[in-house]
Tab-separated table of C-alpha atoms in Angstrom:
chain	number	residue	atom	x	y	z
A	1	MET	CA	83.452	156.691	45.087
A	2	THR	CA	82.940	155.648	41.507
A	3	THR	CA	86.096	155.130	39.455
A	4	THR	CA	86.276	155.919	35.769
A	5	LEU	CA	87.823	154.254	32.771
A	6	SER	CA	91.568	154.819	32.586
A	7	SER	CA	93.001	156.886	29.781
A	8	VAL	CA	93.824	155.297	26.450
A	9	SER	CA	97.240	155.527	24.870
A	10	PRO	CA	97.779	156.135	21.133
A	11	SER	CA	98.290	152.420	20.678
A	12	GLY	CA	94.767	151.775	21.949
A	13	ALA	CA	95.826	150.273	25.289
A	14	PRO	CA	94.962	152.009	28.580
A	15	SER	CA	97.845	153.704	30.352
A	16	GLY	CA	98.728	153.085	33.997
A	17	LEU	CA	101.030	151.418	36.436
A	18	THR	CA	101.819	147.787	37.144
A	19	GLN	CA	100.496	146.790	40.554
A	20	ARG	CA	102.463	144.975	43.234
A	21	PRO	CA	102.022	141.185	43.212
A	22	ARG	CA	100.044	139.553	45.992
A	23	ALA	CA	99.422	135.995	47.042
A	24	ALA	CA	96.718	134.056	45.253
A	25	THR	CA	94.571	131.004	45.855
A	26	TRP	CA	95.826	127.754	44.383
A	27	ARG	CA	94.430	124.303	43.851
A	28	ARG	CA	96.076	120.980	43.110
A	29	VAL	CA	95.263	119.472	39.723
A	30	PRO	CA	96.739	116.443	37.979
A	31	ALA	CA	99.837	117.062	35.909
A	32	LYS	CA	99.570	116.419	32.172
A	33	PRO	CA	102.401	115.359	29.893
A	34	SER	CA	103.758	118.118	27.701
A	35	ALA	CA	104.453	117.876	23.997
A	36	GLY	CA	108.142	117.524	24.764
A	37	GLY	CA	107.620	114.465	26.968
A	38	GLY	CA	108.167	116.314	30.270
A	39	ARG	CA	105.544	117.591	32.673
A	40	TYR	CA	104.403	121.105	33.241
A	41	PRO	CA	104.562	121.609	37.038
A	42	GLN	CA	100.904	121.840	38.042
A	43	ALA	CA	101.071	120.979	41.731
A	44	LEU	CA	100.138	124.562	42.570
A	45	LEU	CA	98.114	126.392	39.933
A	46	HIS	CA	95.405	128.981	39.893
A	47	HIS	CA	91.927	127.743	39.215
A	48	ILE	CA	91.173	126.494	35.732
A	49	VAL	CA	87.393	126.729	35.400
A	50	ALA	CA	85.356	125.129	32.631
A	51	PRO	CA	83.570	127.867	30.623
A	52	ALA	CA	79.920	128.514	31.423
A	53	LEU	CA	78.266	129.133	28.042
A	54	ARG	CA	74.654	128.930	29.136
A	55	VAL	CA	71.718	131.069	30.199
A	56	PRO	CA	71.966	131.095	34.022
A	57	ASP	CA	69.217	129.694	36.227
A	58	ALA	CA	70.532	130.028	39.815
A	59	ALA	CA	68.746	132.726	41.837
A	60	ALA	CA	71.736	135.054	42.243
A	61	ALA	CA	72.605	134.710	38.561
A	62	VAL	CA	69.011	135.426	37.486
A	63	VAL	CA	68.893	138.560	39.653
A	64	PHE	CA	72.270	139.708	38.332
A	65	ALA	CA	71.093	139.112	34.746
A	66	ALA	CA	67.975	141.227	35.360
A	67	ALA	CA	70.133	144.067	36.676
A	68	ARG	CA	72.559	143.697	33.768
A	69	GLN	CA	69.865	143.658	31.102
A	70	ARG	CA	67.318	146.080	32.599
A	71	GLY	CA	69.110	148.145	35.231
A	72	PRO	CA	68.634	150.434	37.001
A	73	ILE	CA	65.787	148.241	38.239
A	74	ALA	CA	63.833	148.068	41.509
A	75	ARG	CA	63.693	144.878	43.543
A	76	ASP	CA	59.961	144.418	43.072
A	77	VAL	CA	60.377	144.752	39.306
A	78	ILE	CA	63.119	142.104	39.411
A	79	ALA	CA	60.647	139.819	41.165
A	80	GLN	CA	58.063	140.462	38.440
A	81	VAL	CA	60.361	139.811	35.473
A	82	THR	CA	62.143	136.781	36.972
A	83	GLY	CA	59.257	135.057	38.755
A	84	LEU	CA	61.283	134.902	41.989
A	85	SER	CA	59.681	135.820	45.306
A	86	ILE	CA	60.414	139.276	46.691
A	87	ALA	CA	62.107	137.644	49.689
A	88	THR	CA	64.451	135.703	47.410
A	89	VAL	CA	65.188	138.808	45.367
A	90	ASN	CA	65.972	140.822	48.504
A	91	ARG	CA	68.382	138.153	49.754
A	92	GLN	CA	70.180	137.910	46.429
A	93	VAL	CA	70.382	141.667	45.932
A	94	THR	CA	71.895	142.027	49.415
A	95	ALA	CA	74.472	139.328	48.631
A	96	LEU	CA	75.348	140.944	45.287
A	97	LEU	CA	75.688	144.351	46.934
A	98	ASP	CA	77.992	142.819	49.533
A	99	ALA	CA	80.030	141.178	46.754
A	100	GLY	CA	80.516	144.624	45.225
A	101	ILE	CA	79.022	143.976	41.791
A	102	LEU	CA	75.661	145.690	42.301
A	103	ARG	CA	75.133	149.213	43.580
A	104	GLU	CA	72.051	151.087	44.755
A	105	ARG	CA	70.801	154.192	42.959
A	106	ALA	CA	69.042	156.125	45.714
A	107	ASP	CA	69.010	159.144	43.378
A	108	LEU	CA	66.576	157.250	41.157
A	109	ALA	CA	64.188	156.129	43.907
A	110	VAL	CA	60.499	156.795	43.246
A	111	SER	CA	59.449	160.037	44.923
A	112	GLY	CA	57.448	159.367	48.089
A	113	ALA	CA	58.235	155.649	48.161
A	114	ILE	CA	59.059	154.104	51.517
A	115	GLY	CA	61.593	151.323	52.047
A	116	ARG	CA	64.523	149.867	50.129
A	117	PRO	CA	62.510	147.731	47.677
A	118	ARG	CA	61.850	150.877	45.608
A	119	VAL	CA	65.523	151.912	45.474
A	120	PRO	CA	66.778	150.752	42.064
A	121	VAL	CA	69.955	148.723	41.700
A	122	GLU	CA	72.327	148.338	38.774
A	123	VAL	CA	75.545	146.552	37.918
A	124	ASP	CA	78.560	148.340	39.393
A	125	HIS	CA	80.684	147.899	36.286
A	126	GLU	CA	83.206	150.752	36.474
A	127	PRO	CA	85.616	149.146	38.999
A	128	TYR	CA	86.070	145.875	37.085
A	129	LEU	CA	87.093	144.249	33.845
A	130	THR	CA	87.601	140.762	32.471
A	131	LEU	CA	90.287	139.826	29.983
A	132	GLY	CA	89.530	137.881	26.818
A	133	VAL	CA	92.164	136.333	24.540
A	134	HIS	CA	91.231	135.058	21.090
A	135	ILE	CA	94.014	132.931	19.585
A	136	GLY	CA	93.388	132.747	15.855
A	137	ALA	CA	95.278	130.982	13.105
A	138	ARG	CA	96.835	134.280	12.045
A	139	THR	CA	95.898	136.920	14.630
A	140	THR	CA	95.613	136.981	18.421
A	141	SER	CA	93.298	139.555	20.007
A	142	ILE	CA	93.424	140.704	23.638
A	143	VAL	CA	90.143	142.207	24.798
A	144	ALA	CA	89.116	144.130	27.899
A	145	THR	CA	85.395	143.731	28.670
A	146	ASP	CA	83.224	145.275	31.371
A	147	LEU	CA	80.600	143.411	33.401
A	148	LEU	CA	77.859	144.461	30.992
A	149	GLY	CA	79.636	142.620	28.178
A	150	ARG	CA	80.836	145.781	26.444
A	151	THR	CA	84.273	145.896	24.866
A	152	LEU	CA	86.407	148.544	26.550
A	153	ASP	CA	89.465	148.090	24.387
A	154	VAL	CA	91.072	145.544	22.070
A	155	VAL	CA	94.571	145.092	20.700
A	156	GLU	CA	95.670	142.678	17.986
A	157	THR	CA	98.984	141.042	17.254
A	158	ALA	CA	100.173	138.287	14.956
A	159	THR	CA	99.754	134.846	16.511
A	160	PRO	CA	103.264	133.648	17.414
A	161	HIS	CA	104.460	130.671	15.395
A	162	GLY	CA	107.211	128.189	16.032
A	163	GLY	CA	107.351	126.136	19.218
A	164	GLN	CA	104.192	126.167	21.328
A	165	GLY	CA	106.148	126.922	24.508
A	166	ALA	CA	107.640	130.116	23.105
A	167	ALA	CA	104.293	131.085	21.565
A	168	LEU	CA	102.395	130.647	24.845
A	169	THR	CA	105.060	132.559	26.761
A	170	ALA	CA	104.776	135.411	24.242
A	171	ILE	CA	100.958	135.495	24.455
A	172	ALA	CA	101.044	135.417	28.260
A	173	GLY	CA	103.612	138.212	28.281
A	174	SER	CA	101.471	140.361	25.993
A	175	ALA	CA	98.443	139.756	28.222
A	176	ARG	CA	100.452	140.635	31.350
A	177	ARG	CA	101.702	143.893	29.905
A	178	TYR	CA	98.255	144.802	28.663
A	179	LEU	CA	96.510	143.965	31.927
A	180	SER	CA	99.038	145.833	34.073
A	181	ARG	CA	98.042	149.106	32.393
A	182	TRP	CA	94.471	148.943	33.679
A	183	HIS	CA	95.389	150.387	37.052
A	184	ARG	CA	91.901	151.779	37.753
A	185	ARG	CA	89.978	148.560	37.198
A	186	ARG	CA	90.169	145.274	39.046
A	187	PRO	CA	90.621	142.251	36.752
A	188	LEU	CA	88.325	139.355	37.628
A	189	TRP	CA	88.762	136.583	35.080
A	190	VAL	CA	90.555	135.494	31.923
A	191	GLY	CA	88.737	133.824	29.032
A	192	VAL	CA	90.479	132.199	26.080
A	193	ALA	CA	88.731	131.350	22.813
A	194	THR	CA	90.697	129.343	20.293
A	195	GLY	CA	90.451	126.765	17.536
A	196	GLY	CA	91.383	123.148	17.992
A	197	VAL	CA	90.231	120.729	20.690
A	198	VAL	CA	90.034	122.131	24.214
A	199	ASP	CA	90.129	120.182	27.467
A	200	ALA	CA	87.898	122.591	29.388
A	201	SER	CA	88.655	121.096	32.798
A	202	THR	CA	92.432	121.608	32.534
A	203	GLY	CA	92.810	124.336	29.927
A	204	TYR	CA	94.974	122.187	27.644
A	205	LEU	CA	94.680	122.473	23.869
A	206	ASP	CA	95.408	120.459	20.734
A	207	HIS	CA	95.572	122.814	17.748
A	208	PRO	CA	96.873	121.071	14.593
A	209	ARG	CA	96.660	124.281	12.537
A	210	LEU	CA	99.199	125.922	14.872
A	211	GLY	CA	101.150	122.721	15.445
A	212	TRP	CA	100.243	122.669	19.159
A	213	SER	CA	99.745	119.379	20.992
A	214	ASP	CA	98.622	119.188	24.620
A	215	ALA	CA	99.517	122.866	24.978
A	216	PRO	CA	98.940	124.194	28.548
A	217	VAL	CA	97.148	127.384	27.498
A	218	GLY	CA	95.061	127.737	30.665
A	219	PRO	CA	97.849	126.894	33.140
A	220	VAL	CA	100.324	129.272	31.492
A	221	LEU	CA	97.898	132.219	31.595
A	222	ALA	CA	96.719	131.402	35.121
A	223	GLU	CA	100.305	131.199	36.318
A	224	SER	CA	101.267	134.427	34.587
A	225	LEU	CA	98.228	136.565	35.430
A	226	GLY	CA	97.174	135.181	38.800
A	227	LEU	CA	93.503	134.982	37.847
A	228	PRO	CA	90.940	132.239	37.162
A	229	VAL	CA	91.076	131.126	33.536
A	230	SER	CA	88.483	129.489	31.286
A	231	VAL	CA	89.345	128.100	27.840
A	232	ALA	CA	86.763	127.322	25.139
A	233	SER	CA	86.529	126.405	21.482
A	234	HIS	CA	86.227	129.681	19.573
A	235	VAL	CA	83.054	128.732	17.708
A	236	ASP	CA	81.425	127.582	20.958
A	237	ALA	CA	82.458	130.938	22.427
A	238	MET	CA	80.885	132.890	19.563
A	239	ALA	CA	77.674	130.905	19.933
A	240	GLY	CA	77.804	131.697	23.653
A	241	ALA	CA	78.111	135.400	22.900
A	242	GLU	CA	74.965	135.234	20.760
A	243	LEU	CA	73.194	133.396	23.570
A	244	LEU	CA	74.217	135.683	26.433
A	245	LEU	CA	74.972	139.057	24.863
A	246	GLY	CA	72.838	139.132	21.711
A	247	VAL	CA	69.825	141.424	21.869
A	248	ARG	CA	67.190	138.698	21.917
A	249	ARG	CA	64.754	137.119	24.306
A	250	PRO	CA	66.101	134.137	26.264
A	251	PRO	CA	65.492	130.870	24.381
A	252	GLY	CA	62.866	128.376	25.505
A	253	ARG	CA	63.799	125.173	27.280
A	254	ALA	CA	63.661	123.101	24.099
A	255	ALA	CA	64.873	125.729	21.618
A	256	THR	CA	67.873	124.937	19.422
A	257	SER	CA	70.206	127.302	17.613
A	258	LEU	CA	72.836	126.500	14.984
A	259	TYR	CA	75.823	128.823	14.680
A	260	VAL	CA	78.026	128.534	11.563
A	261	TYR	CA	81.386	130.309	11.385
A	262	ALA	CA	83.700	130.968	8.441
A	263	ARG	CA	86.843	132.994	7.996
A	264	GLU	CA	90.273	131.382	7.839
A	265	THR	CA	88.718	128.274	9.351
A	266	VAL	CA	85.137	126.983	9.382
A	267	GLY	CA	83.150	125.533	12.258
A	268	TYR	CA	79.758	125.201	13.862
A	269	ALA	CA	78.182	125.097	17.312
A	270	LEU	CA	74.766	123.953	18.492
A	271	SER	CA	72.906	125.521	21.425
A	272	ILE	CA	70.142	123.508	23.064
A	273	GLY	CA	67.752	124.930	25.639
A	274	GLY	CA	69.912	127.956	26.437
A	275	GLN	CA	73.248	126.115	26.631
A	276	VAL	CA	76.018	125.667	24.079
A	277	HIS	CA	76.437	121.939	23.500
A	278	THR	CA	80.091	121.069	24.091
A	279	PRO	CA	80.944	117.381	23.591
A	280	GLY	CA	83.451	115.997	26.051
A	281	SER	CA	85.683	114.805	23.210
A	282	GLY	CA	85.774	118.262	21.644
A	283	PRO	CA	83.765	120.013	18.926
A	284	GLY	CA	82.793	118.354	15.699
A	285	THR	CA	84.222	119.606	12.418
A	286	ILE	CA	82.764	120.697	9.101
A	287	ALA	CA	86.151	121.443	7.528
A	288	ALA	CA	85.989	118.328	5.341
A	289	LEU	CA	82.403	118.686	4.106
A	290	PRO	CA	82.457	117.875	0.372
A	291	VAL	CA	82.075	120.901	-1.918
A	292	GLN	CA	83.088	121.718	-5.462
A	293	SER	CA	84.350	124.957	-6.968
A	294	GLU	CA	86.577	125.240	-10.014
A	295	LEU	CA	86.895	128.982	-9.516
A	296	LEU	CA	88.116	128.807	-5.899
A	297	GLY	CA	90.016	125.558	-6.259
A	298	GLY	CA	90.719	123.845	-2.969
A	299	THR	CA	90.765	120.138	-2.285
A	300	GLY	CA	87.051	119.516	-2.641
A	301	GLN	CA	86.528	120.225	1.054
A	302	LEU	CA	84.738	123.186	2.625
A	303	GLU	CA	87.539	124.846	4.598
A	304	SER	CA	90.144	124.683	1.835
A	305	THR	CA	87.588	126.138	-0.585
A	306	VAL	CA	86.083	129.082	1.316
A	307	SER	CA	88.904	130.123	3.663
A	308	ASP	CA	90.549	133.530	3.347
A	309	GLU	CA	93.658	131.752	2.085
A	310	ALA	CA	91.664	130.045	-0.694
A	311	VAL	CA	90.275	133.414	-1.807
A	312	LEU	CA	93.757	134.943	-1.784
A	313	VAL	CA	95.272	132.106	-3.823
A	314	ALA	CA	92.499	132.353	-6.416
A	315	ALA	CA	92.739	136.168	-6.544
A	316	ARG	CA	96.515	136.052	-7.026
A	317	ARG	CA	96.145	133.425	-9.732
A	318	ALA	CA	93.688	135.700	-11.528
A	319	ARG	CA	96.008	138.694	-10.968
A	320	ILE	CA	93.306	140.619	-9.144
A	321	ILE	CA	95.889	141.418	-6.456
A	322	PRO	CA	99.708	141.192	-6.424
A	323	ALA	CA	101.390	137.917	-5.517
A	324	GLU	CA	102.754	139.499	-2.333
A	325	GLY	CA	103.007	142.787	-0.490
A	326	PRO	CA	100.702	144.938	1.686
A	327	SER	CA	97.984	145.089	-0.987
A	328	SER	CA	97.788	141.299	-1.340
A	329	THR	CA	94.915	140.883	1.119
A	330	VAL	CA	91.315	139.728	1.256
A	331	THR	CA	90.334	143.329	1.975
A	332	ALA	CA	91.870	144.322	-1.359
A	333	VAL	CA	89.889	141.585	-3.136
A	334	LEU	CA	86.644	142.820	-1.580
A	335	ARG	CA	87.517	146.403	-2.473
A	336	ALA	CA	88.066	145.363	-6.086
A	337	ALA	CA	84.673	143.606	-6.104
A	338	ARG	CA	82.977	146.736	-4.798
A	339	GLN	CA	84.695	148.800	-7.478
A	340	GLY	CA	83.239	146.579	-10.216
A	341	ASN	CA	86.113	144.225	-10.980
A	342	GLU	CA	84.299	141.308	-12.626
A	343	GLN	CA	86.816	138.653	-11.624
A	344	ALA	CA	86.817	139.775	-7.991
A	345	SER	CA	83.014	139.884	-7.984
A	346	ALA	CA	82.895	136.360	-9.373
A	347	LEU	CA	85.250	135.086	-6.662
A	348	VAL	CA	83.277	136.494	-3.723
A	349	ALA	CA	80.007	135.391	-5.342
A	350	GLU	CA	81.369	131.851	-5.657
A	351	ARG	CA	82.455	131.871	-2.016
A	352	ALA	CA	78.949	133.002	-1.042
A	353	ARG	CA	77.389	130.200	-3.090
A	354	VAL	CA	79.538	127.489	-1.532
A	355	LEU	CA	78.891	128.836	1.979
A	356	GLY	CA	75.141	129.075	1.399
A	357	GLU	CA	74.941	125.482	0.201
A	358	ALA	CA	77.045	124.255	3.149
A	359	VAL	CA	74.811	126.085	5.629
A	360	ALA	CA	71.776	124.492	3.943
A	361	LEU	CA	73.280	121.038	4.360
A	362	LEU	CA	73.862	121.622	8.074
A	363	ARG	CA	70.392	123.087	8.510
A	364	ASP	CA	68.773	120.113	6.819
A	365	MET	CA	70.681	117.678	9.054
A	366	LEU	CA	70.011	119.474	12.355
A	367	ASN	CA	66.856	121.525	11.602
A	368	PRO	CA	67.434	124.133	14.360
A	369	ASP	CA	64.857	126.676	15.508
A	370	ASP	CA	67.346	129.509	14.963
A	371	LEU	CA	70.117	129.779	12.370
A	372	VAL	CA	73.018	132.223	12.821
A	373	VAL	CA	76.113	132.828	10.698
A	374	GLY	CA	79.233	134.694	11.764
A	375	GLY	CA	82.824	135.317	10.810
A	376	GLN	CA	84.308	137.705	8.293
A	377	ALA	CA	83.506	135.402	5.356
A	378	PHE	CA	79.903	136.466	6.006
A	379	THR	CA	80.214	139.891	7.651
A	380	GLU	CA	83.116	141.626	5.903
A	381	TYR	CA	81.250	141.630	2.596
A	382	PRO	CA	77.564	142.115	3.522
A	383	GLU	CA	76.767	142.626	-0.151
A	384	GLY	CA	77.297	138.883	-0.506
A	385	MET	CA	74.653	137.815	2.016
A	386	PRO	CA	71.795	137.830	-0.543
A	387	LEU	CA	73.890	135.357	-2.560
A	388	VAL	CA	74.402	133.189	0.534
A	389	GLU	CA	70.657	133.260	1.208
A	390	SER	CA	69.666	132.407	-2.365
A	391	ALA	CA	72.114	129.481	-2.501
A	392	PHE	CA	70.821	128.348	0.893
A	393	ALA	CA	67.202	128.492	-0.245
A	394	ALA	CA	67.953	126.632	-3.484
A	395	ARG	CA	69.880	123.849	-1.724
A	396	SER	CA	67.741	123.244	1.385
A	397	VAL	CA	64.935	120.716	1.046
A	398	LEU	CA	63.133	121.814	4.244
A	399	PRO	CA	60.612	124.663	4.514
A	400	ARG	CA	61.954	128.209	4.293
A	401	ARG	CA	64.096	129.362	7.206
A	402	ASP	CA	65.679	132.794	7.613
A	403	ILE	CA	69.409	133.147	8.214
A	404	ARG	CA	70.360	135.602	10.938
A	405	VAL	CA	73.751	137.323	10.745
A	406	THR	CA	75.609	137.591	14.047
A	407	ALA	CA	74.814	140.628	16.168
A	408	PHE	CA	78.542	141.355	16.532
A	409	GLY	CA	79.565	141.823	12.906
A	410	ASN	CA	83.334	141.836	12.445
A	411	ARG	CA	83.785	141.943	16.235
A	412	VAL	CA	82.643	138.359	16.691
A	413	GLN	CA	86.072	137.050	17.769
A	414	GLU	CA	86.417	139.598	20.561
A	415	ALA	CA	82.804	139.003	21.644
A	416	GLY	CA	83.522	135.276	21.891
A	417	ALA	CA	86.635	135.768	24.006
A	418	GLY	CA	84.760	138.291	26.135
A	419	ILE	CA	81.905	135.945	26.968
A	420	VAL	CA	84.307	133.161	27.963
A	421	SER	CA	85.807	135.619	30.466
A	422	LEU	CA	82.329	136.615	31.714
A	423	GLY	CA	80.505	133.266	31.646
A	424	GLY	CA	81.625	132.162	35.106
A	425	LEU	CA	80.543	135.478	36.597
A	426	TYR	CA	77.165	135.368	34.872
A	427	ALA	CA	76.522	131.751	35.951
A	428	ASP	CA	77.588	132.187	39.602
A	429	PRO	CA	78.347	135.844	40.375
A	430	ILE	CA	78.893	135.430	44.104
A	431	GLY	CA	81.014	132.297	43.745
A	432	ALA	CA	83.043	133.936	40.957
A	433	MET	CA	83.855	136.951	43.112
A	434	ARG	CA	85.188	134.612	45.801
A	435	ARG	CA	87.675	133.111	43.350
A	436	VAL	CA	89.455	136.308	42.365
A	437	PRO	CA	92.117	138.215	44.349
A	438	ARG	CA	90.443	140.218	47.080
A	439	ALA	CA	92.505	143.406	47.053
A	440	ARG	CA	90.778	146.036	44.935
A	441	GLY	CA	92.810	146.841	41.866
A	442	ALA	CA	95.501	144.280	42.670
A	443	ASN	CA	96.655	142.746	39.436
A	444	VAL	CA	98.494	139.569	40.357
A	445	ILE	CA	101.564	139.655	38.164
A	446	GLN	CA	104.061	136.817	38.402
A	447	SER	CA	106.847	135.600	36.179
A	448	PRO	CA	105.796	132.824	33.786
A	449	ARG	CA	107.350	129.437	34.453
A	450	PRO	CA	110.292	128.680	32.220
A	451	GLU	CA	109.384	124.980	32.074
A	452	VAL	CA	106.643	125.371	29.435
A	453	SER	CA	107.286	122.734	26.778
A	454	ALA	CA	108.594	123.840	23.423
């Protein structure tokens, strides 16, 4: 019997009941020192799995991708579009049916056809969800995503500040309460996208902007939710969403794509041959790229010049918006620009110019085959994109190259967190299903450890 999406409460979160805890699978991983000098007890922790931000190539993953992107689809058509033999396709389809993430659609079988190869299959997405958490400098989003990569629901809250231990406990508690309401869907995975430097193998994070050092983000969420957890740099995650969920043909083996992000922070990610390049020492930074803007101020560096905070400071100085209060926001600045306020228009135009020239500098250094920009600095004011493009064209010394705006618009943060939660399933669907709790609909809810460092 097919289950349906649970009802949604006025707050935007699905209503339902918390499920009874059950035992989970653990693995032993090395303990890491906490910021307070102690050790978070990691002798028994749920799996922390490095994020899989790449176009899959294993047979089961390729078959699952064909069903996800083209389903309902017959087995022989899967063989045609993937280049796999019909025998291989049949074996993988059978395994995916047994794992419970594909289903047959006998009602769509070709009339008069004989045998199972003509019975279409599709992703059985209704019984499941994955949970994405985007930890931003100001806002944390919790996202429920289905197996097709579609956002089912999202809630936002202010990112907790103060000690990292209390902040992580608060985020884990919010995720627990949110997840417990999805009583009609089985949670499979948790994906975290965040700024800072991520240790993907352990789920630990250094985030200077938040004041976090060696923060056990992955272990805390795994302990609290009882599910596998993957943690990724947020810009890498957004580039992964473009790669795996964007409506484009899969990239060639040698294709490169540059993704540039700007909102409260700035960053970039490079995809090579269908995989987001993630250096072992953490992502590079473009925050300190030299720029100059008298109108926006800043310190002569990119992030301090084009960030939301820089725009707000300049707008308050020019008295475009009040010094404080609910109307002292970037949205209010953009509204004033749209209404013809010359000072506001000049501010957003200057931001567009600086961003366009910075993107040109990165393009000229890396010369990617594809160039994508994302983040609200680009998407919240689409009227400014022609200014970005003209500044880009004037600054770049290489032949003309189009800039593509992210396919996810202002939803790019939730798309990034969603793909981190789905990447393991897309890369190894059968192996991923073996990692999660077996009982259908059993949300593993446990009390968070009190020993998280402050």
